[in-house]
Every structure is written in C-alpha cells, then in structure tokens.
C-alpha cells in the first residue's frame, strides 16, 4: 500500500507540473491574444476606411460603365439611323438625278432650237438689208448667242457707219463683210462646242 501511495503522489506531482506549464502557455496565449486584439483595434479604422473607399470607387466605376454602355447604345442606334437615312437618300436621289438629266437635255435642245431660229431670222434680216436673195447656211447649233455679243459684232459698226453719209454700194459691201464675220464667228462657236 505505501508503495502505491508513493506512486500516486509522484503522478500527482507530475500532473501538477504539467498543469503549471499549461497555465503558463495559456497565459502566454492570452497575452498574445490581447496584443493581437489591440493591434486589430488600432488598425481596424484604417481597414474600414480603406474598405469604404474601395466600395465607393467600385460603385463609381460601375456607374461610369453603365453610362458608357448607355452612350454606346445611343451611338449605335444613331449610326443605324444615319445609315438608313443615307440609303434612303441615295435611293431617292437616283431617279431624281435621272429626271433632272432628262429635263436638262430637253431644255438644252429647246434652247438650241430657239437660238438656231433666232440666228436664222437675224441672218435673213441682214440679207434683206443687203438687198440680195436670202441664203440659209446650215451650221451646228450654238448653245447661246447673247444680245451683248450681237451688239459687239454688228451694232457698234452699223451705228458708227450710219453717222457718215455713204452710198448704197458701200453699205451693201459693209453689210456683206459683217455677214461674213458673223458666219466666221458662228463657225468658231460651233467648233468650240
């Protein structure tokens, strides 16, 4: 019996020693926990502030992304409308261009015909003034002969010559020269077309 008590006392002492070591470890762990809590408590506001800033920046980026997507969609729709309008204008302009060309050609032929008639009448009047027979000359139609050009070719010389008394032979010769000048002028205009 005394040996068993002795062994039990030894075991109790060993357990007490282990218990003391565990208590020391527990105290050290508690001290480390307190230090960690203090460090966390000290740094937590900065972490919270950083988290709030990051969250705000994230919301701002999301808002900008949403606006850019909306703007991109608007530009895409606008581009589609412009393309459709351009195609519509091109389709409508094609027949209108053809109609304008036809009208221009018809107007040009009418103007050429009127100019031809006007020149023919003017030549006949000049030939009547000369007193000879009326001779018509066929030339290519000239697009336009303005009154200013006619006055430049004929009117000024006739006015200056009418101031001087001349006989019928000189007048006929002068008219014949003017008619030849007119034919040469018309030929030049025809060649320039």
Coordinates of C-alpha atoms in Angstrom, one line a residue:
X1 CA 0.0 0.0 0.0
X2 CA 2.6 2.6 0.9
X3 CA 4.3 2.0 -2.5
X4 CA 1.0 2.6 -4.3
X5 CA 0.5 5.9 -2.4
X6 CA 4.1 6.8 -3.3
X7 CA 3.5 6.2 -7.0
X8 CA 0.2 8.1 -6.9
X9 CA 2.0 11.1 -5.2
X10 CA 4.6 11.1 -7.9
X11 CA 1.9 11.1 -10.6
X12 CA 0.1 13.9 -8.9
X13 CA 3.2 16.0 -8.8
X14 CA 3.9 15.3 -12.5
X15 CA 0.3 16.3 -13.3
X16 CA 0.7 19.4 -11.2
X17 CA 3.8 20.3 -13.1
X18 CA 2.1 19.8 -16.5
X19 CA -0.8 21.8 -15.2
X20 CA 1.5 24.6 -14.3
X21 CA 3.2 24.5 -17.7
X22 CA -0.3 24.6 -19.4
X23 CA -1.3 27.5 -17.3
X24 CA 1.9 29.3 -18.3
X25 CA 1.2 28.5 -22.0
X26 CA -2.4 29.7 -21.5
X27 CA -1.3 33.0 -20.0
X28 CA 1.2 33.5 -22.9
X29 CA -1.6 32.7 -25.4
X30 CA -3.9 35.2 -23.6
X31 CA -1.2 37.8 -23.7
X32 CA -0.7 37.3 -27.4
X33 CA -4.4 37.4 -28.0
X34 CA -4.6 40.7 -26.1
X35 CA -1.8 42.1 -28.2
X36 CA -3.5 40.9 -31.4
X37 CA -6.8 42.4 -30.4
X38 CA -5.1 45.7 -29.5
X39 CA -3.3 45.7 -32.9
X40 CA -6.6 44.9 -34.7
X41 CA -8.4 47.6 -32.8
X42 CA -5.7 50.0 -33.7
X43 CA -5.7 49.1 -37.4
X44 CA -9.4 48.4 -37.8
X45 CA -10.4 52.0 -38.6
X46 CA -7.8 52.3 -41.3
X47 CA -9.0 49.0 -42.8
X48 CA -12.6 50.1 -42.5
X49 CA -11.8 53.4 -44.2
X50 CA -9.9 51.6 -47.0
X51 CA -12.8 49.2 -47.4
X52 CA -15.3 52.1 -47.6
X53 CA -13.1 53.9 -50.2
X54 CA -12.7 50.7 -52.3
X55 CA -16.5 50.2 -52.2
X56 CA -17.1 53.8 -53.2
X57 CA -14.6 53.5 -56.1
X58 CA -16.3 50.3 -57.2
X59 CA -19.7 51.9 -57.3
X60 CA -18.3 54.9 -59.2
X61 CA -16.7 52.6 -61.8
X62 CA -19.9 50.6 -62.1
X63 CA -21.8 53.9 -62.7
X64 CA -19.4 55.1 -65.3
X65 CA -19.5 51.7 -67.0
X66 CA -23.3 51.9 -67.1
X67 CA -23.2 55.4 -68.6
X68 CA -20.7 54.4 -71.2
X69 CA -22.8 51.4 -72.2
X70 CA -25.9 53.7 -72.5
X71 CA -23.9 56.2 -74.6
X72 CA -22.6 53.3 -76.8
X73 CA -26.1 52.0 -77.3
X74 CA -27.3 55.5 -78.3
X75 CA -24.4 56.0 -80.7
X76 CA -25.1 52.6 -82.2
X77 CA -28.8 53.4 -82.7
X78 CA -27.8 56.8 -84.2
X79 CA -25.4 55.1 -86.6
X80 CA -28.1 52.7 -87.7
X81 CA -30.5 55.7 -88.3
X82 CA -27.8 57.6 -90.3
X83 CA -27.1 54.6 -92.5
X84 CA -30.8 54.0 -93.1
X85 CA -31.3 57.7 -94.0
X86 CA -28.2 57.7 -96.3
X87 CA -29.5 54.6 -98.1
X88 CA -33.0 56.3 -98.4
X89 CA -31.5 59.5 -99.8
X90 CA -29.3 57.5 -102.3
X91 CA -32.4 55.6 -103.5
X92 CA -34.5 58.7 -103.8
X93 CA -31.7 60.7 -105.5
X94 CA -31.1 58.2 -108.3
X95 CA -34.5 58.7 -110.1
X96 CA -34.4 62.4 -109.4
X97 CA -31.0 62.7 -110.9
X98 CA -32.2 60.9 -114.0
X99 CA -35.2 63.2 -114.2
X100 CA -33.0 66.3 -113.9
X101 CA -30.8 65.0 -116.6
X102 CA -33.7 64.4 -118.9
X103 CA -35.1 67.9 -118.2
X104 CA -31.7 69.4 -118.8
X105 CA -31.3 67.6 -122.1
X106 CA -34.8 68.7 -123.2
X107 CA -34.2 72.2 -122.1
X108 CA -30.9 72.3 -123.9
X109 CA -32.4 71.0 -127.2
X110 CA -35.2 73.6 -126.9
X111 CA -32.7 76.4 -126.2
X112 CA -30.6 75.2 -129.2
X113 CA -33.6 75.2 -131.4
X114 CA -34.6 78.7 -130.3
X115 CA -31.1 80.0 -130.8
X116 CA -31.0 78.5 -134.3
X117 CA -34.3 80.2 -135.2
X118 CA -33.1 83.5 -133.8
X119 CA -29.9 83.3 -135.8
X120 CA -31.7 82.4 -138.9
X121 CA -34.1 85.3 -138.6
X122 CA -31.2 87.7 -137.9
X123 CA -29.3 86.5 -140.9
X124 CA -32.4 86.9 -143.1
X125 CA -32.9 90.5 -141.8
X126 CA -29.3 91.3 -142.6
X127 CA -29.6 89.8 -146.1
X128 CA -32.8 91.9 -146.7
X129 CA -30.8 95.0 -145.7
X130 CA -28.2 94.0 -148.3
X131 CA -30.9 93.7 -150.9
X132 CA -29.9 90.3 -152.2
X133 CA -31.6 86.9 -152.0
X134 CA -31.9 85.1 -148.7
X135 CA -29.4 82.2 -148.4
X136 CA -29.6 80.0 -145.4
X137 CA -26.5 78.2 -144.2
X138 CA -26.7 75.1 -142.1
X139 CA -24.3 75.1 -139.1
X140 CA -24.1 73.1 -136.0
X141 CA -26.4 74.6 -133.3
X142 CA -24.7 77.0 -130.9
X143 CA -26.0 76.9 -127.3
X144 CA -26.4 80.7 -126.7
X145 CA -25.6 83.9 -128.5
X146 CA -26.3 86.8 -126.2
X147 CA -27.6 90.3 -127.2
X148 CA -24.3 91.7 -126.0
X149 CA -22.3 89.5 -128.4
X150 CA -24.6 90.5 -131.3
X151 CA -24.2 94.2 -130.4
X152 CA -20.4 93.7 -130.2
X153 CA -20.3 92.1 -133.7
X154 CA -22.8 94.3 -135.5
X155 CA -24.4 97.2 -133.7
X156 CA -21.4 99.3 -133.0
X157 CA -20.1 99.3 -136.6
X158 CA -23.5 100.0 -138.0
X159 CA -24.0 102.9 -135.7
X160 CA -20.7 104.4 -136.5
X161 CA -21.1 103.8 -140.2
X162 CA -24.6 105.3 -140.2
X163 CA -23.3 108.6 -139.0
X164 CA -21.3 109.1 -142.1
X165 CA -23.1 109.5 -145.5
X166 CA -22.3 106.6 -147.7
X167 CA -23.8 105.3 -150.9
X168 CA -25.8 102.1 -151.4
X169 CA -22.8 100.2 -152.8
X170 CA -20.6 100.9 -149.8
X171 CA -23.5 100.0 -147.5
X172 CA -24.0 96.7 -149.3
X173 CA -20.3 95.9 -149.1
X174 CA -20.2 96.7 -145.4
X175 CA -23.2 94.5 -144.7
X176 CA -21.6 91.7 -146.7
X177 CA -18.4 92.0 -144.7
X178 CA -20.4 91.9 -141.5
X179 CA -22.3 88.8 -142.6
X180 CA -19.0 87.0 -143.5
X181 CA -17.8 88.0 -140.0
X182 CA -20.9 86.6 -138.5
X183 CA -20.5 83.3 -140.3
X184 CA -16.9 83.0 -139.2
X185 CA -18.0 83.8 -135.6
X186 CA -20.7 81.1 -135.7
X187 CA -18.2 78.6 -137.1
X188 CA -15.8 79.3 -134.2
X189 CA -18.6 78.9 -131.7
X190 CA -19.6 75.6 -133.3
X191 CA -16.1 74.3 -133.2
X192 CA -15.7 75.2 -129.6
X193 CA -18.8 73.1 -128.5

